[in-house]
PDB file of N, H, CA, C and O in Angstrom:
ATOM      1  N   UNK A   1    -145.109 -43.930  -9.124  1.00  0.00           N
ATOM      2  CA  UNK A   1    -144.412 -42.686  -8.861  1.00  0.00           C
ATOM      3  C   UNK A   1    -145.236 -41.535  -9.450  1.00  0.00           C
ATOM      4  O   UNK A   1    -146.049 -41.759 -10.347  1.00  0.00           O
ATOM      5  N   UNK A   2    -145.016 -40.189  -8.910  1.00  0.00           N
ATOM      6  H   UNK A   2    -144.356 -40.007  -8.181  1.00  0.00           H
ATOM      7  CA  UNK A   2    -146.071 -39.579  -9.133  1.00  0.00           C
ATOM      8  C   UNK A   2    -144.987 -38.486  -9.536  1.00  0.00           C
ATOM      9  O   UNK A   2    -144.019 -38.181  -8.840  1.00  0.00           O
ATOM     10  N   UNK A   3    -145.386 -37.826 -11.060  1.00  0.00           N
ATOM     11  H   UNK A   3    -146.173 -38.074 -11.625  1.00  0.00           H
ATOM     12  CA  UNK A   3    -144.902 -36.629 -11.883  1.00  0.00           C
ATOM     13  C   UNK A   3    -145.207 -35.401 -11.662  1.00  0.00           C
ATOM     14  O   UNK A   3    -145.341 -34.825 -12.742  1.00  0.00           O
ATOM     15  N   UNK A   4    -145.383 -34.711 -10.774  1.00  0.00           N
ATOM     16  H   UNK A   4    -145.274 -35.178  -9.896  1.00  0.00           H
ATOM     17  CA  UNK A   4    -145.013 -33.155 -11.067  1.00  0.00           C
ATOM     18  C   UNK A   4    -144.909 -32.077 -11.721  1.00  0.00           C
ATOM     19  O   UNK A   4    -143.780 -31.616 -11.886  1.00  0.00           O
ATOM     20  N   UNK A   5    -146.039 -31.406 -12.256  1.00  0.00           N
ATOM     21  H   UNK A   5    -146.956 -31.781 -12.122  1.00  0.00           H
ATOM     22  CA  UNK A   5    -145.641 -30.413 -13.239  1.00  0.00           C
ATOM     23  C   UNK A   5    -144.229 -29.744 -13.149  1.00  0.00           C
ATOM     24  O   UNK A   5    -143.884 -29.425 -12.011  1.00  0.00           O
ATOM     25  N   UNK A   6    -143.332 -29.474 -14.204  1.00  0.00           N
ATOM     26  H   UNK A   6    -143.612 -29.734 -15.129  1.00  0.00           H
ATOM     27  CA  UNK A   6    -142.436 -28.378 -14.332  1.00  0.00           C
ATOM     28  C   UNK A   6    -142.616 -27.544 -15.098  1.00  0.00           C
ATOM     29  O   UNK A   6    -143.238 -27.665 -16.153  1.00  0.00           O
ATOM     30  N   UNK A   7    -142.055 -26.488 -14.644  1.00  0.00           N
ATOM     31  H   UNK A   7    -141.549 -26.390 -13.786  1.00  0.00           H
ATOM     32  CA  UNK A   7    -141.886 -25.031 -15.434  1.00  0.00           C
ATOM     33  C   UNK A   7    -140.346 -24.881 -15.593  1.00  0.00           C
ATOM     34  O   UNK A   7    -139.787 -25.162 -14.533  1.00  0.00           O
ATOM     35  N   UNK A   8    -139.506 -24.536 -16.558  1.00  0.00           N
ATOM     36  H   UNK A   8    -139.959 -24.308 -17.420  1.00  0.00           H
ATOM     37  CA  UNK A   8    -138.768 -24.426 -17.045  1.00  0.00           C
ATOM     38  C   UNK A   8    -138.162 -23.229 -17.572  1.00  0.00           C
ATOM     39  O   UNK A   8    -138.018 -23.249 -18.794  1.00  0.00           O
ATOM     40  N   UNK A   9    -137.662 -21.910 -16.813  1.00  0.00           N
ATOM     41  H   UNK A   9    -137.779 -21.894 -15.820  1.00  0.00           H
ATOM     42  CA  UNK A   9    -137.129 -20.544 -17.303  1.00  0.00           C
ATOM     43  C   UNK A   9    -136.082 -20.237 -17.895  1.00  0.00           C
ATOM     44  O   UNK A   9    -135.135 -20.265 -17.109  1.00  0.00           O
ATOM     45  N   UNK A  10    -135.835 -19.994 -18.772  1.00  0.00           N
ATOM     46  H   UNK A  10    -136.605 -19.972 -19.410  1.00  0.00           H
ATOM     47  CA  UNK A  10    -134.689 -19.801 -19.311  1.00  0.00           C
ATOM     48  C   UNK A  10    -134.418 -17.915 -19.591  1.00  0.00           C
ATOM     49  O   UNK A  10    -134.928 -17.173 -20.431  1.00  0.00           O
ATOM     50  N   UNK A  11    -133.617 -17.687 -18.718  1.00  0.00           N
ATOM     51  H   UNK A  11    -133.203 -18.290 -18.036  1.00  0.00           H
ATOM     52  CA  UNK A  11    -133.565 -16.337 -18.971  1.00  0.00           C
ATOM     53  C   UNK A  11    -132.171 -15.871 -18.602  1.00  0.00           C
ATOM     54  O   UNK A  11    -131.388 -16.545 -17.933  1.00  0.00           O
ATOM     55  N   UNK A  12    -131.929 -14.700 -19.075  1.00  0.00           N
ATOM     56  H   UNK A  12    -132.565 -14.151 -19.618  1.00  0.00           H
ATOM     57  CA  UNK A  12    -130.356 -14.210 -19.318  1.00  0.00           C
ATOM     58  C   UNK A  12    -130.843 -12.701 -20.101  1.00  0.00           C
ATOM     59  O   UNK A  12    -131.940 -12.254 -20.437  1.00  0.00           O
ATOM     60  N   UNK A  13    -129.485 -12.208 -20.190  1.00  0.00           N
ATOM     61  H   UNK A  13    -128.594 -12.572 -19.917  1.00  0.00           H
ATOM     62  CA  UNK A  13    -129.357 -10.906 -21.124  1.00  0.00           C
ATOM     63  C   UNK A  13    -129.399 -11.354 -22.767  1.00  0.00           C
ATOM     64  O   UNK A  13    -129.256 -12.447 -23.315  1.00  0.00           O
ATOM     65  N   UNK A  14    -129.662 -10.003 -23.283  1.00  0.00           N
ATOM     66  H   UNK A  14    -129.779  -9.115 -22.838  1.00  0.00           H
ATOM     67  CA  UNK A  14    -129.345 -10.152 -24.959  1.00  0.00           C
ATOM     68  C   UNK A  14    -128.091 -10.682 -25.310  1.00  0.00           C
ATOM     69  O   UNK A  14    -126.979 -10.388 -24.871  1.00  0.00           O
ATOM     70  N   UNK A  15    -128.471 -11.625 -26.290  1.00  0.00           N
ATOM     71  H   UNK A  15    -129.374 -11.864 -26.647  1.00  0.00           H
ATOM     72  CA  UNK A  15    -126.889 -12.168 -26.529  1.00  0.00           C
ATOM     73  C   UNK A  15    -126.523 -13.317 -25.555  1.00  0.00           C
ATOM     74  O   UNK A  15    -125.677 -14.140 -25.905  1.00  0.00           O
ATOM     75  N   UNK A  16    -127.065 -13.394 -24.476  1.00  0.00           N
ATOM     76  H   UNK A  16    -127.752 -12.725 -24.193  1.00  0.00           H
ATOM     77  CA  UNK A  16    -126.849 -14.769 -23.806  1.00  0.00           C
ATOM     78  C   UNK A  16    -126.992 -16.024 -24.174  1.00  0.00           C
ATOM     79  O   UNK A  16    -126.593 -16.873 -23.376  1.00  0.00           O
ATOM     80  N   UNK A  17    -127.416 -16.340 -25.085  1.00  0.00           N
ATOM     81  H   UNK A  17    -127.740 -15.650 -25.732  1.00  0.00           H
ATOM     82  CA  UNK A  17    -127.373 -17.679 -25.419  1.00  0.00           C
ATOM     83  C   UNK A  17    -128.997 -18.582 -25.104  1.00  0.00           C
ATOM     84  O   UNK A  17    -129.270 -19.773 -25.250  1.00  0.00           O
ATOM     85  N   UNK A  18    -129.637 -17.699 -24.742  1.00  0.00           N
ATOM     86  H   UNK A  18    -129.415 -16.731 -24.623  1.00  0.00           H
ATOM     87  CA  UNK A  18    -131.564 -18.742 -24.444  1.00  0.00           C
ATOM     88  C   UNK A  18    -131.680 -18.852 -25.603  1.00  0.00           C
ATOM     89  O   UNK A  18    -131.141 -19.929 -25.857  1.00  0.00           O
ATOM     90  N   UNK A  19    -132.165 -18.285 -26.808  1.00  0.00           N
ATOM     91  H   UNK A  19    -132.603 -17.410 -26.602  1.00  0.00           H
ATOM     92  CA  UNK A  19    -132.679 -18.884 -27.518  1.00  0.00           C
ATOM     93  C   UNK A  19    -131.810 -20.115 -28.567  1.00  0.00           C
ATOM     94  O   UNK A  19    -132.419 -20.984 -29.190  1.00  0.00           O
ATOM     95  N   UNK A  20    -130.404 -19.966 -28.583  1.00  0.00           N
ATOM     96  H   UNK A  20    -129.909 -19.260 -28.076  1.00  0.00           H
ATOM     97  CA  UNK A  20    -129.759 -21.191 -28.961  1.00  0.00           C
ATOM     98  C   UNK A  20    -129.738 -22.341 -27.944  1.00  0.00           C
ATOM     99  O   UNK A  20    -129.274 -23.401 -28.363  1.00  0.00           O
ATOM    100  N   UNK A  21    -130.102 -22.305 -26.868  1.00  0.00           N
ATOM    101  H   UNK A  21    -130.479 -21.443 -26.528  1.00  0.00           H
ATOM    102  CA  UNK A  21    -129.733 -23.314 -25.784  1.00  0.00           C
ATOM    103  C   UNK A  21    -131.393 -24.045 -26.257  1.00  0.00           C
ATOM    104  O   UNK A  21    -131.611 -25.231 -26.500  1.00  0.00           O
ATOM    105  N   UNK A  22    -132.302 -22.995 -26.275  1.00  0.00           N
ATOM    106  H   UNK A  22    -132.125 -22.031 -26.078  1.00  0.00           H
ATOM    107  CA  UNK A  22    -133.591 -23.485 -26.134  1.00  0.00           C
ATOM    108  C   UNK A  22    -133.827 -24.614 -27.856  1.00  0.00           C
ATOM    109  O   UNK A  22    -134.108 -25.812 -27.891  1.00  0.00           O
ATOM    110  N   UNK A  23    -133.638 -23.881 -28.789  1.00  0.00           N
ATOM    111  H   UNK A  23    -133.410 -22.908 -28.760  1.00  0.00           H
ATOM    112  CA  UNK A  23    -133.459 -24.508 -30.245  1.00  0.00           C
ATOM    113  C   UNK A  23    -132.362 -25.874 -30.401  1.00  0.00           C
ATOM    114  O   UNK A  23    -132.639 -26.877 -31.058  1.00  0.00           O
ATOM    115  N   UNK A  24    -131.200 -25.688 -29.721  1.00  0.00           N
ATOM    116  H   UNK A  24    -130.974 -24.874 -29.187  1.00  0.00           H
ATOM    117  CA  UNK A  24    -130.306 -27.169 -29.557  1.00  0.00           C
ATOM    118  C   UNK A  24    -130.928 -27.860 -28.791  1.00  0.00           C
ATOM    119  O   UNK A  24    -131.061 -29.009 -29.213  1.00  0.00           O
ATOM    120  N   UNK A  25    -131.392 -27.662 -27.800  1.00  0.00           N
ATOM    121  H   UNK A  25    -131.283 -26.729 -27.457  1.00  0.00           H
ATOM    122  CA  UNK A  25    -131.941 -28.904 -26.836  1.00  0.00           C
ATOM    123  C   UNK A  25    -133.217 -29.014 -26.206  1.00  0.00           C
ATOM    124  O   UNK A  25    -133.431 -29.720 -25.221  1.00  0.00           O
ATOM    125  N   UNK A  26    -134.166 -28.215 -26.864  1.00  0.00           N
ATOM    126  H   UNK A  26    -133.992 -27.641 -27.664  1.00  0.00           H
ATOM    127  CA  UNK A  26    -135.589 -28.393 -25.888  1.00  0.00           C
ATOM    128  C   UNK A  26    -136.703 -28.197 -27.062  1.00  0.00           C
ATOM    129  O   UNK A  26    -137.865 -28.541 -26.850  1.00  0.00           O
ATOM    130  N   UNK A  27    -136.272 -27.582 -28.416  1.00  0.00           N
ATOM    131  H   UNK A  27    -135.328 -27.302 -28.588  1.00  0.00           H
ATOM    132  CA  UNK A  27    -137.615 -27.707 -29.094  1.00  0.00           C
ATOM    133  C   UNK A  27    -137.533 -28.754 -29.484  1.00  0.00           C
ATOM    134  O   UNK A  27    -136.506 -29.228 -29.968  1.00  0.00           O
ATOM    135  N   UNK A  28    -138.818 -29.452 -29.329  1.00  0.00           N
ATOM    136  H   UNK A  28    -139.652 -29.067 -28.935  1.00  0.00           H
ATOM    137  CA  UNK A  28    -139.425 -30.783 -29.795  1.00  0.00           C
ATOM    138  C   UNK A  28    -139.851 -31.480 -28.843  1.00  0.00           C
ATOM    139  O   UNK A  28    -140.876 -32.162 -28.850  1.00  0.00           O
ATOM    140  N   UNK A  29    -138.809 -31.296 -27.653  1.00  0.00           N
ATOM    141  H   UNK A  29    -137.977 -30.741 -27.647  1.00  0.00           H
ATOM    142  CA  UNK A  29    -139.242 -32.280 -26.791  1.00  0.00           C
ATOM    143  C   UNK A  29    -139.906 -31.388 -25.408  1.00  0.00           C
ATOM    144  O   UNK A  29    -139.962 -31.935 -24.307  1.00  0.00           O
ATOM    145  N   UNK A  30    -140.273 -30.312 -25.569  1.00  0.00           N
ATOM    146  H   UNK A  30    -140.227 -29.868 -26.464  1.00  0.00           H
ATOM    147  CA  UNK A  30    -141.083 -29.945 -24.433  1.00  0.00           C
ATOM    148  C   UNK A  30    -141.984 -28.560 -24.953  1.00  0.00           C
ATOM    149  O   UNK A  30    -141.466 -27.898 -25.852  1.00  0.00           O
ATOM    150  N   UNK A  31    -142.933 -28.241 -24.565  1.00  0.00           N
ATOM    151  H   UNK A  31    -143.353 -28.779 -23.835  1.00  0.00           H
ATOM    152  CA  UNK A  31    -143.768 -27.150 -25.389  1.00  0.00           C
ATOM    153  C   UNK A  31    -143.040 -25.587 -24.864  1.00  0.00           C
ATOM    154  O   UNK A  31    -143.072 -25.188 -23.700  1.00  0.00           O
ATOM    155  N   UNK A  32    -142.558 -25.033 -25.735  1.00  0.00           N
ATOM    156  H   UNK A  32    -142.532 -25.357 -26.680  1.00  0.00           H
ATOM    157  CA  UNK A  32    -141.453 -23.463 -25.606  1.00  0.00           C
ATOM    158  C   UNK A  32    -142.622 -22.366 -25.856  1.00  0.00           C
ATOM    159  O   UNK A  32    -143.406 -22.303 -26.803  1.00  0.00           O
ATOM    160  N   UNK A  33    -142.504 -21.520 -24.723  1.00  0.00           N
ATOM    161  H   UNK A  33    -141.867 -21.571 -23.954  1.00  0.00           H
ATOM    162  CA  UNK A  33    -142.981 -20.217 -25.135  1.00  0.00           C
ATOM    163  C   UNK A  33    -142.143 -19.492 -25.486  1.00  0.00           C
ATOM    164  O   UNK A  33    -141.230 -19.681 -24.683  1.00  0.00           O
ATOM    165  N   UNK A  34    -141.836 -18.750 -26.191  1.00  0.00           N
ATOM    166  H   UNK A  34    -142.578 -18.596 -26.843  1.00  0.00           H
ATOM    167  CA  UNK A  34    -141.136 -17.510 -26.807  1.00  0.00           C
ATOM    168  C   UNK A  34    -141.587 -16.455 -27.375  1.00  0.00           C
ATOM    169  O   UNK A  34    -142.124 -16.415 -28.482  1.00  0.00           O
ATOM    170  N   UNK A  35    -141.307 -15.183 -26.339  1.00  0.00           N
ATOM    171  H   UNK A  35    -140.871 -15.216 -25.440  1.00  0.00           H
ATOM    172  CA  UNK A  35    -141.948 -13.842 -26.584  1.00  0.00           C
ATOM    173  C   UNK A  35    -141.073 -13.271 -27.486  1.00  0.00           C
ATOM    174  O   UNK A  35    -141.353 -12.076 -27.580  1.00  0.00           O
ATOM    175  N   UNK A  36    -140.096 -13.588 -28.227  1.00  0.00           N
ATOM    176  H   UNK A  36    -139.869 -14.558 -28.150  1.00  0.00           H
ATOM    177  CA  UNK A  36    -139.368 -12.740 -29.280  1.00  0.00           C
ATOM    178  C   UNK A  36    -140.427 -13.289 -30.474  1.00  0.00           C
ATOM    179  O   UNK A  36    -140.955 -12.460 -31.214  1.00  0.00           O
ATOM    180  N   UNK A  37    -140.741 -14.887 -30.640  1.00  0.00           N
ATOM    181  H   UNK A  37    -140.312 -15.561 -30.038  1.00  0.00           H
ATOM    182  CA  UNK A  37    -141.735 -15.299 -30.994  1.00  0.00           C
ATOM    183  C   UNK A  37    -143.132 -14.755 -31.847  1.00  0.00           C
ATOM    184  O   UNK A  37    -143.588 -14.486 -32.958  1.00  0.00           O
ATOM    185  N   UNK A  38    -143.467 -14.836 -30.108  1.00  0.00           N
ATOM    186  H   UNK A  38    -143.096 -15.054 -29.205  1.00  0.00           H
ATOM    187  CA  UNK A  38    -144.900 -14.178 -30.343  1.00  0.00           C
ATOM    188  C   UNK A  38    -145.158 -12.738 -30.495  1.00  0.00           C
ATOM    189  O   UNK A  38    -146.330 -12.362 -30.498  1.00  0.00           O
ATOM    190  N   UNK A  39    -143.918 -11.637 -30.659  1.00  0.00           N
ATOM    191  H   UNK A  39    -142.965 -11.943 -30.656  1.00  0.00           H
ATOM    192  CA  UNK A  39    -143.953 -10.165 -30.762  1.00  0.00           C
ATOM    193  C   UNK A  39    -143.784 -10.038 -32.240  1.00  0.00           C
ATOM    194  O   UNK A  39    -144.579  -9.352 -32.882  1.00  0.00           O
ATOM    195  N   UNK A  40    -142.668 -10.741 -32.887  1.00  0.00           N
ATOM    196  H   UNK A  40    -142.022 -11.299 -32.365  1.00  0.00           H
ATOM    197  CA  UNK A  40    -142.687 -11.548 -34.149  1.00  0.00           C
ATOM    198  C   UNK A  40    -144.228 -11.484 -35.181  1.00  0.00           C
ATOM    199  O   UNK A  40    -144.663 -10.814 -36.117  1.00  0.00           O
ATOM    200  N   UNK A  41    -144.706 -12.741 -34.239  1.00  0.00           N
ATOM    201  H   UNK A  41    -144.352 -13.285 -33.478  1.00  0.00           H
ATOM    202  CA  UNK A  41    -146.236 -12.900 -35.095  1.00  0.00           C
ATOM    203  C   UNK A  41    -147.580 -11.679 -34.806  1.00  0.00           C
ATOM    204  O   UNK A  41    -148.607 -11.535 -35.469  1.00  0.00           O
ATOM    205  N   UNK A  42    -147.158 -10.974 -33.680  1.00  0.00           N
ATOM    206  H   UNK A  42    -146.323 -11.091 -33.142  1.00  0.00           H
ATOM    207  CA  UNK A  42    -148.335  -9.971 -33.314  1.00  0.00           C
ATOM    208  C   UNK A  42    -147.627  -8.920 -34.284  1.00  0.00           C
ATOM    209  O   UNK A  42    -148.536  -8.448 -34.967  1.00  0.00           O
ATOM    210  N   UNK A  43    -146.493  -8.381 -34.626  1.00  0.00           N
ATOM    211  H   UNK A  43    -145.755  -8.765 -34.071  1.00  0.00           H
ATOM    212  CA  UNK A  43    -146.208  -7.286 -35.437  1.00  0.00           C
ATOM    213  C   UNK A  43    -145.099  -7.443 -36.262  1.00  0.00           C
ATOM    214  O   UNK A  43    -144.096  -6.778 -36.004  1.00  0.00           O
ATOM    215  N   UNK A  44    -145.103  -8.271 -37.288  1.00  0.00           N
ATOM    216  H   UNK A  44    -145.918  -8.811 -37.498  1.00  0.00           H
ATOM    217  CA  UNK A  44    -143.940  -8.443 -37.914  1.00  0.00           C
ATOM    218  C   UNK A  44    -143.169  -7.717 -38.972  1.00  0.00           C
ATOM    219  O   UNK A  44    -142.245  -8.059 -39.710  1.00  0.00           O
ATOM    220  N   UNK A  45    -143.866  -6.567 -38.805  1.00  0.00           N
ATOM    221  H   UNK A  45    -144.616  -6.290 -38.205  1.00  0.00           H
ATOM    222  CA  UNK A  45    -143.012  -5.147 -39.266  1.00  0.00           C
ATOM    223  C   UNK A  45    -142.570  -4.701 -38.704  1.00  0.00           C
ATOM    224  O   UNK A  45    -141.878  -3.755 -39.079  1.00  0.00           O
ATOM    225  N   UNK A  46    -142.639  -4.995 -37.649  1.00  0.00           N
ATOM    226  H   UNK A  46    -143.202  -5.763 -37.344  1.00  0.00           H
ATOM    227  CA  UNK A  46    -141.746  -3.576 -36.400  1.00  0.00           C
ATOM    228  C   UNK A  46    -140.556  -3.193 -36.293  1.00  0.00           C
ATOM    229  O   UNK A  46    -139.761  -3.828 -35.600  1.00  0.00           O
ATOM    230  N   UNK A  47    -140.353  -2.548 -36.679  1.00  0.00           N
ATOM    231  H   UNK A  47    -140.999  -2.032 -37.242  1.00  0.00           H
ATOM    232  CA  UNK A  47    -138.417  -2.154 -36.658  1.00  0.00           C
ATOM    233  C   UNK A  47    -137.685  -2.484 -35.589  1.00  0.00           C
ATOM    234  O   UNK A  47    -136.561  -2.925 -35.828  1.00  0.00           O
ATOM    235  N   UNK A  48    -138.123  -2.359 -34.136  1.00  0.00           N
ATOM    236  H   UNK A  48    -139.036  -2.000 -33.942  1.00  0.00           H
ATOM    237  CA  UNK A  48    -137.633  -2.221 -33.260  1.00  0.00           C
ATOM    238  C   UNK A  48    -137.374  -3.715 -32.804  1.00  0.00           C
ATOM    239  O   UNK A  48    -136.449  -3.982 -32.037  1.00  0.00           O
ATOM    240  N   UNK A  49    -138.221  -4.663 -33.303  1.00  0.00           N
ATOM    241  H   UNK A  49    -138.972  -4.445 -33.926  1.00  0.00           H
ATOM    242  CA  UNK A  49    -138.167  -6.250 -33.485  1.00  0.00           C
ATOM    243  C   UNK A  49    -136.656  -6.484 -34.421  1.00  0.00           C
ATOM    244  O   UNK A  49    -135.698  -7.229 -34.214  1.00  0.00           O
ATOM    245  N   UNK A  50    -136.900  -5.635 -35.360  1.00  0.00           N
ATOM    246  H   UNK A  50    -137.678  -5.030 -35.529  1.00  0.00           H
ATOM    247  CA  UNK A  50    -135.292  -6.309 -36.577  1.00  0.00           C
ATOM    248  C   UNK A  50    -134.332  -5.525 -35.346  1.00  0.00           C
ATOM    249  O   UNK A  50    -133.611  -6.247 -34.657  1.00  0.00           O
ATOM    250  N   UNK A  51    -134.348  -4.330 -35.147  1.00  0.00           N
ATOM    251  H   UNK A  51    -134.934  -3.744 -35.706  1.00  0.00           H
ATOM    252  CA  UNK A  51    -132.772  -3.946 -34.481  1.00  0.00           C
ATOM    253  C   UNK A  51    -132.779  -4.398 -33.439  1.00  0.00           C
ATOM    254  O   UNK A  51    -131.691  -4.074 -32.962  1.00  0.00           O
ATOM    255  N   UNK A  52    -133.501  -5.167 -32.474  1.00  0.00           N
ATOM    256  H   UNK A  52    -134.384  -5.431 -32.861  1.00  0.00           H
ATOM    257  CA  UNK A  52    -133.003  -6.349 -31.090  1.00  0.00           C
ATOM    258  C   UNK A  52    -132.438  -7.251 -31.954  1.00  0.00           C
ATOM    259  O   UNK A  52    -131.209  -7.182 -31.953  1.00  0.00           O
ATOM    260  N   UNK A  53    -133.042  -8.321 -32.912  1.00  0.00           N
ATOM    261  H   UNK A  53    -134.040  -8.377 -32.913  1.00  0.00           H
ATOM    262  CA  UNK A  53    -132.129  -8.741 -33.933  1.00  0.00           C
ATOM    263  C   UNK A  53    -130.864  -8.940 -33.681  1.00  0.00           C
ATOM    264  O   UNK A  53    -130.179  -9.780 -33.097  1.00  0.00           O
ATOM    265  N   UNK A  54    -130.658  -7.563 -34.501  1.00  0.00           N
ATOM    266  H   UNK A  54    -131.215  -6.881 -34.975  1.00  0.00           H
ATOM    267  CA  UNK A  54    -129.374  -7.162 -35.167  1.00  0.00           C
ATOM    268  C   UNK A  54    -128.737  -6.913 -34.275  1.00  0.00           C
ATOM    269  O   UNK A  54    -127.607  -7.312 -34.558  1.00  0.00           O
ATOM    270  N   UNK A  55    -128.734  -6.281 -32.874  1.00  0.00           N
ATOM    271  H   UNK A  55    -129.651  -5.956 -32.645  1.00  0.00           H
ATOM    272  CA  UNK A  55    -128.248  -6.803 -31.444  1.00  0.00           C
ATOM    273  C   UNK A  55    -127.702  -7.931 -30.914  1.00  0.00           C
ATOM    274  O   UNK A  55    -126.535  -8.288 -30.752  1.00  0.00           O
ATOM    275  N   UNK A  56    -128.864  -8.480 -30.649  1.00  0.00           N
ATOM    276  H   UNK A  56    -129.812  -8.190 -30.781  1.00  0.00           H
ATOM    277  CA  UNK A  56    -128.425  -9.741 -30.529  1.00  0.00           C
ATOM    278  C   UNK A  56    -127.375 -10.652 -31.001  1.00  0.00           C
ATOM    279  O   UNK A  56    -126.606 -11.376 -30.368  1.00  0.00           O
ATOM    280  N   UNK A  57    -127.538 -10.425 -32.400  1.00  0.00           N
ATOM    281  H   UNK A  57    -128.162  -9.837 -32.914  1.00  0.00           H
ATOM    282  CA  UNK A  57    -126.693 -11.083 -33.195  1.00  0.00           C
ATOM    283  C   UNK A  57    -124.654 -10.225 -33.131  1.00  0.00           C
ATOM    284  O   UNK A  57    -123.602 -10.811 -32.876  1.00  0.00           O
ATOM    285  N   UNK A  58    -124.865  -8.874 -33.449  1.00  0.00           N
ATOM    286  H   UNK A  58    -125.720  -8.398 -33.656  1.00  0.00           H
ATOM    287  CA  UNK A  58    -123.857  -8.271 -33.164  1.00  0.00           C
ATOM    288  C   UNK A  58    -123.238  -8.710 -31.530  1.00  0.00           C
ATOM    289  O   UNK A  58    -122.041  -8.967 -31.395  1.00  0.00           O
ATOM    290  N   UNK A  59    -123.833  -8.738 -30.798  1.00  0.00           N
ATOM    291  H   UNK A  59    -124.805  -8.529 -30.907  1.00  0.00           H
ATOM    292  CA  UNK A  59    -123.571 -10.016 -29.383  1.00  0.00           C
ATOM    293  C   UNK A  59    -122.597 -10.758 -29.080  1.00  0.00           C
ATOM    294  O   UNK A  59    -121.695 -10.786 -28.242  1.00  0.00           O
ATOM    295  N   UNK A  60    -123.167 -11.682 -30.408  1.00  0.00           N
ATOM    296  H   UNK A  60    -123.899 -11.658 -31.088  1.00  0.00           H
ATOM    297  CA  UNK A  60    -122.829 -12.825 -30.229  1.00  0.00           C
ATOM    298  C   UNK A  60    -121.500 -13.126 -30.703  1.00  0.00           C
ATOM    299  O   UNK A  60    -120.849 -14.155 -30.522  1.00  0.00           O
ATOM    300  N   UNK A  61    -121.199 -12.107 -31.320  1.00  0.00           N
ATOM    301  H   UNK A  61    -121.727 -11.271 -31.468  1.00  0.00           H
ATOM    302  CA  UNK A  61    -119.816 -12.286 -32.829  1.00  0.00           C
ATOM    303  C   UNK A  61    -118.795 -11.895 -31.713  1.00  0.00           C
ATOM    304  O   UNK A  61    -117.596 -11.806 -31.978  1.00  0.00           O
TER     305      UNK A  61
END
């Protein structure tokens, strides 16, 4: 039988729930890109990085 690459999108609004869906059930077992991530490691002072955050999180409550 022959395998198929997949690509796998997970996308929604702030506060939707990707990055908990992605952390309960897909890190480990498949390689995750994440641009909250990698904006994270390119500037991890950025203010505008903490108040999506704090968004997000206010969201979710």
């Amino acid at each position: 039988m022959t395998h198929w690459p997949q690509l796998w999108v997970i996308a929604g609004p702030n506060g939707a729930g990707k990055s908990t869906l992605v952390r309960r059930h897909l890190t480990g077992k498949v390689p995750v890109v994440n641009p909250d991530d990698i904006a994270r490691e390119l500037s991890p002072h950025n203010p505008l990085l903490k108040n999506a955050d704090i968004v997000g999180c206010y969201k979710r409550k």
